Short mmCIF file of C-alpha atoms in Angstrom, two decimals:
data_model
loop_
_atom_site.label_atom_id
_atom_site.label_comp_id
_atom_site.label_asym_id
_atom_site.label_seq_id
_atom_site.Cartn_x
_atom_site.Cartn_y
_atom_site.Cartn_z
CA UNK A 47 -71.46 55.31 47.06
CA UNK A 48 -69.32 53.24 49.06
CA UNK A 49 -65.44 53.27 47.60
CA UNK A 50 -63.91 50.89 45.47
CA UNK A 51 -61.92 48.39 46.73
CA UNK A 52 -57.91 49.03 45.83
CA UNK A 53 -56.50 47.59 43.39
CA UNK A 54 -54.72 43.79 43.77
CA UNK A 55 -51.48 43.28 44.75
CA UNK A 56 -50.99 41.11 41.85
CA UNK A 57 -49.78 42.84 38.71
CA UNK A 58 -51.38 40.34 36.19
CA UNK A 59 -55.05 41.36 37.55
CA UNK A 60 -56.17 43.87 35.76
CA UNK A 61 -59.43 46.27 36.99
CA UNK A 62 -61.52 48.04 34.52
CA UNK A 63 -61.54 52.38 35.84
CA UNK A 64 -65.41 52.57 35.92
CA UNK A 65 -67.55 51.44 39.29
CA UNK A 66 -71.00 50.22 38.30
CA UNK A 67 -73.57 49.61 41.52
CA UNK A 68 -69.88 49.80 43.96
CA UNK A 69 -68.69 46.67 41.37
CA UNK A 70 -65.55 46.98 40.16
CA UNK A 71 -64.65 44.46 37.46
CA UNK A 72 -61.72 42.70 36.38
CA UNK A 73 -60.89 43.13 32.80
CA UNK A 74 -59.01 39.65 32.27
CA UNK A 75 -58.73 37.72 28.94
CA UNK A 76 -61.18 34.35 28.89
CA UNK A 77 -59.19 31.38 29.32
CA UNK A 78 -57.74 29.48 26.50
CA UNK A 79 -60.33 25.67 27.00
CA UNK A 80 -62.83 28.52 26.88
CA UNK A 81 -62.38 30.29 23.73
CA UNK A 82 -61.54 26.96 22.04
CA UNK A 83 -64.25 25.49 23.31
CA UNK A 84 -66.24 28.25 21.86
CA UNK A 85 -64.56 28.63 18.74
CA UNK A 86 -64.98 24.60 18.64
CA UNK A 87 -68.66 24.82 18.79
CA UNK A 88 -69.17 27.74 16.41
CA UNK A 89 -67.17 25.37 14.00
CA UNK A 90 -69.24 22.27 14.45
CA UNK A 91 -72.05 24.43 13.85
CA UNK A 92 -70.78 25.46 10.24
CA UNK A 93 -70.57 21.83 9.57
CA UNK A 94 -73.58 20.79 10.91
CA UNK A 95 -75.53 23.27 8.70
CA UNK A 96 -74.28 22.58 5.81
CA UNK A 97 -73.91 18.89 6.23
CA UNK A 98 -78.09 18.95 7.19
CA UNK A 99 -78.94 22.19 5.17
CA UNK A 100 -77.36 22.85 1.97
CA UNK A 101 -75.10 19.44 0.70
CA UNK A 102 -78.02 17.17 1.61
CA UNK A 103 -75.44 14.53 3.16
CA UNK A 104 -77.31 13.89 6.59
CA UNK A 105 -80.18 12.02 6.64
CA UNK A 106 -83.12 14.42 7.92
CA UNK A 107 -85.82 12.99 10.49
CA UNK A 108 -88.32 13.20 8.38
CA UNK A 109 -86.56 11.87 5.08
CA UNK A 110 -85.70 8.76 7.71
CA UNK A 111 -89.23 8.37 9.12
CA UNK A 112 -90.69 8.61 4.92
CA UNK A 113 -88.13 5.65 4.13
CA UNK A 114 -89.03 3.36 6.92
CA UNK A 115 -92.60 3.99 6.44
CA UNK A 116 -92.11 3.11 3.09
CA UNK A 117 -90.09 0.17 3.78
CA UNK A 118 -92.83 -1.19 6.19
CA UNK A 119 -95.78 -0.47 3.27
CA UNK A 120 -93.65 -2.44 0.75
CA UNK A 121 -93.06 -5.27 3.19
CA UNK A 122 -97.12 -5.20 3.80
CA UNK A 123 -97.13 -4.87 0.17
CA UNK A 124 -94.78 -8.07 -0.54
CA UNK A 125 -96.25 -10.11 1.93
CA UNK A 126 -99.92 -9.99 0.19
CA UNK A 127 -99.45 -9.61 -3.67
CA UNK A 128 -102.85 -9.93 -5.17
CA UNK A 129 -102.43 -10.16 -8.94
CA UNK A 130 -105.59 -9.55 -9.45
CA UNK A 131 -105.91 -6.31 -8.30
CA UNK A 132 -104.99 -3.34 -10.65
CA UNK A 133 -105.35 -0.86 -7.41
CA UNK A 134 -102.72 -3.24 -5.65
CA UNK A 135 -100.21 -2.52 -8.34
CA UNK A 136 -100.68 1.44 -8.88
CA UNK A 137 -99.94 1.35 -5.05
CA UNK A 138 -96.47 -0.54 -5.54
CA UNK A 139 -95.49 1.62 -8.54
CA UNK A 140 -96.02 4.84 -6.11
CA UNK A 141 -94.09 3.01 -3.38
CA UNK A 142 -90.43 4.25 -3.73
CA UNK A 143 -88.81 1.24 -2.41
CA UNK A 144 -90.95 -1.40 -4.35
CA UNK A 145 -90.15 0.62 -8.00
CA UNK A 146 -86.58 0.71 -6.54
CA UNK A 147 -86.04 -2.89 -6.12
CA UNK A 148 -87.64 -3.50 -9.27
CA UNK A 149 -85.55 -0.91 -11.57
CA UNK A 150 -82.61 -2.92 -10.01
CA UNK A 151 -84.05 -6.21 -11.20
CA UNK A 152 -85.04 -4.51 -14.53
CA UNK A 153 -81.67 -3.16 -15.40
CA UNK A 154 -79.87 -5.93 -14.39
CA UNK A 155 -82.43 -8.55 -16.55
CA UNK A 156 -84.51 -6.26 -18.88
CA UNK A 157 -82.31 -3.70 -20.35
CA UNK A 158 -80.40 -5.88 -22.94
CA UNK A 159 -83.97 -5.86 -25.16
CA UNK A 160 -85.97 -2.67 -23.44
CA UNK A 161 -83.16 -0.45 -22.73
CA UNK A 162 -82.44 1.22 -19.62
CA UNK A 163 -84.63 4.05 -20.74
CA UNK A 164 -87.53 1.29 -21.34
CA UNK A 165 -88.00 2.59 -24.87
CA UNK A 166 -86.78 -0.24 -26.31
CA UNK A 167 -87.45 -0.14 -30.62
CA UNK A 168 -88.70 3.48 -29.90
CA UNK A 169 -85.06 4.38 -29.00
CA UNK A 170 -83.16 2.20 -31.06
CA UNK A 171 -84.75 0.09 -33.92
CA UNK A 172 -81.84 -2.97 -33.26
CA UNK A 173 -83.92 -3.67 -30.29
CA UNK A 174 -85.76 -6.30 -29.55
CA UNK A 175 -88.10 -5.35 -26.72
CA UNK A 176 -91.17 -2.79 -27.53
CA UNK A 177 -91.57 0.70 -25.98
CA UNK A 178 -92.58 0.15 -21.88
CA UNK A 179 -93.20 3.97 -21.39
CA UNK A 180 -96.03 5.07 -24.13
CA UNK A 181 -99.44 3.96 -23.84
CA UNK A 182 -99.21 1.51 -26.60
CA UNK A 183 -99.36 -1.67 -25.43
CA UNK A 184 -99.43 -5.30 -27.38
CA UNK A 185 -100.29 -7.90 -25.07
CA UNK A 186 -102.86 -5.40 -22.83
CA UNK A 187 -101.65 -2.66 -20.52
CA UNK A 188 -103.60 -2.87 -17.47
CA UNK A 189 -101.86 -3.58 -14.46
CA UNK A 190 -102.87 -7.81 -14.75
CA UNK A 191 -102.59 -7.72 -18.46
CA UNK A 192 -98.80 -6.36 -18.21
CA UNK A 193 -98.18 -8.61 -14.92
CA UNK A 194 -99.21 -11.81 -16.93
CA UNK A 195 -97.32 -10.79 -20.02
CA UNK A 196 -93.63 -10.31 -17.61
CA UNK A 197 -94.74 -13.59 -15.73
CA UNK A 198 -95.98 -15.86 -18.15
CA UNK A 199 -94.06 -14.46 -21.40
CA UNK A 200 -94.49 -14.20 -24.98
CA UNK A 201 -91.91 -16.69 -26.18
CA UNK A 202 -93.24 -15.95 -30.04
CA UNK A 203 -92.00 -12.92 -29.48
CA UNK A 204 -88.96 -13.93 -27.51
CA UNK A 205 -89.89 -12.35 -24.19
CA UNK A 206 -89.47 -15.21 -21.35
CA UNK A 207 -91.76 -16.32 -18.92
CA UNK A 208 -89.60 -14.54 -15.42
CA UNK A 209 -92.32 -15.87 -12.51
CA UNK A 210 -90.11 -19.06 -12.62
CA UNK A 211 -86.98 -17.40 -12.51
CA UNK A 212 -87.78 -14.32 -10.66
CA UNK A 213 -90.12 -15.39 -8.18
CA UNK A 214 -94.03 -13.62 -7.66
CA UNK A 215 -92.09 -10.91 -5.30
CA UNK A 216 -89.51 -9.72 -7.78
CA UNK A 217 -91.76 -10.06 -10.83
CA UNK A 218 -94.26 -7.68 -9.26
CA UNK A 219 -91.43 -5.13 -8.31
CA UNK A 220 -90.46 -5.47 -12.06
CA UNK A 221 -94.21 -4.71 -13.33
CA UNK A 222 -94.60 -2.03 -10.09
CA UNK A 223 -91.17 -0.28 -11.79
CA UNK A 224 -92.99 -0.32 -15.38
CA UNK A 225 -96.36 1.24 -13.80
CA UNK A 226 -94.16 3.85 -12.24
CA UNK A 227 -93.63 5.47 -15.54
CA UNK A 228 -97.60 5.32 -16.14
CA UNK A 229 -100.63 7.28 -14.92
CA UNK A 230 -104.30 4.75 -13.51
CA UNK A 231 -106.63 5.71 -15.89
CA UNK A 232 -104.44 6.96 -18.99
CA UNK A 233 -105.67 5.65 -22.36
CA UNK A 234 -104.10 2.52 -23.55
CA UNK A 235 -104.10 1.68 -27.24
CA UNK A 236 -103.55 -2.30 -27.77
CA UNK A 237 -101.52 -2.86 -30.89
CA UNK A 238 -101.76 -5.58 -33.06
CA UNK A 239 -98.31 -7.54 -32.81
CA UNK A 240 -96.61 -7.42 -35.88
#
């Protein structure tokens, strides 16, 4: 084994006693950038993890691909509204951004006669809209049949005719946010209006 090499003249250098292969090697402290960079790193990482893993404040990739995919359904959606088609509107009310933008048209028009819980008299006999969420309906509660009653209204009952105000679009968020709380294909009882 060939012989280690002597020791430095400089005093700060320090050599570690064992020889491993004839290497001898210096047993130094890591420099400061190092270590903070290090220490830096192992700190973003907390952060990182729980910003992404456990708080739920990042946006994940796939959370962000599933909004613009429904973004770009609803707009395909929007752009061809076929009123006549019950399949058309149990597609909206499973479309998150479509029943979005029409529970933000409902509570800011609706809620003052169905409640913000659309129970409307079910919840609270001093109101003046009916119950939106049971299968009882009194005007017809397919998807057409509850579209015509929100756009045309019942004005004997005091419901208003929103198409004119609201627009085909926003009207058909409205109905899509209504069918969200339903099931296609659930019974529906028609009651005679009282």
């Amino acid at each position: 084994m060939p012989p280690s090499p002597p020791p430095p003249d400089d005093p700060g250098i320090k050599l570690r006693e064992h020889t491993y292969d004839g290497i001898q090697e210096y047993d130094q402290r890591l420099p400061n950038w190092w270590l903070y960079t290090l220490y830096g790193a192992i700190l973003f990482w907390i952060v990182y993890w729980f910003a992404h893993m456990i708080s739920g404040l990042a946006v994940t990739d796939g959370a962000a691909v599933d909004a613009a995919m429904n973004r770009i359904a609803a707009a395909k959606m929007a752009s061809s509204i076929d009123v006549s088609n019950d399949a058309r509107f149990w597609e909206m009310a499973r479309n998150p951004v479509f029943v979005d933008a029409g529970r933000q048209t409902f509570n800011s028009l609706c809620i003052a006669c169905h409640l913000a819980s659309l129970r409307g008299k079910s919840e609270n006999p001093a109101a003046v809209g009916p119950d939106l969420t049971d299968t009882a309906w009194l005007h017809g509660g397919t998807p057409k049949e509850v579209f015509a009653t929100v756009s045309k209204g019942v004005l004997t009952k005091g419901m208003p005719a929103w198409e004119p105000v609201l627009g085909q679009k926003k009207t058909a968020e409205v109905v899509a946010y209504v069918l969200s709380h339903h099931q296609p294909g659930e019974p529906i009882t028609v009651e005679v209006p009282k």
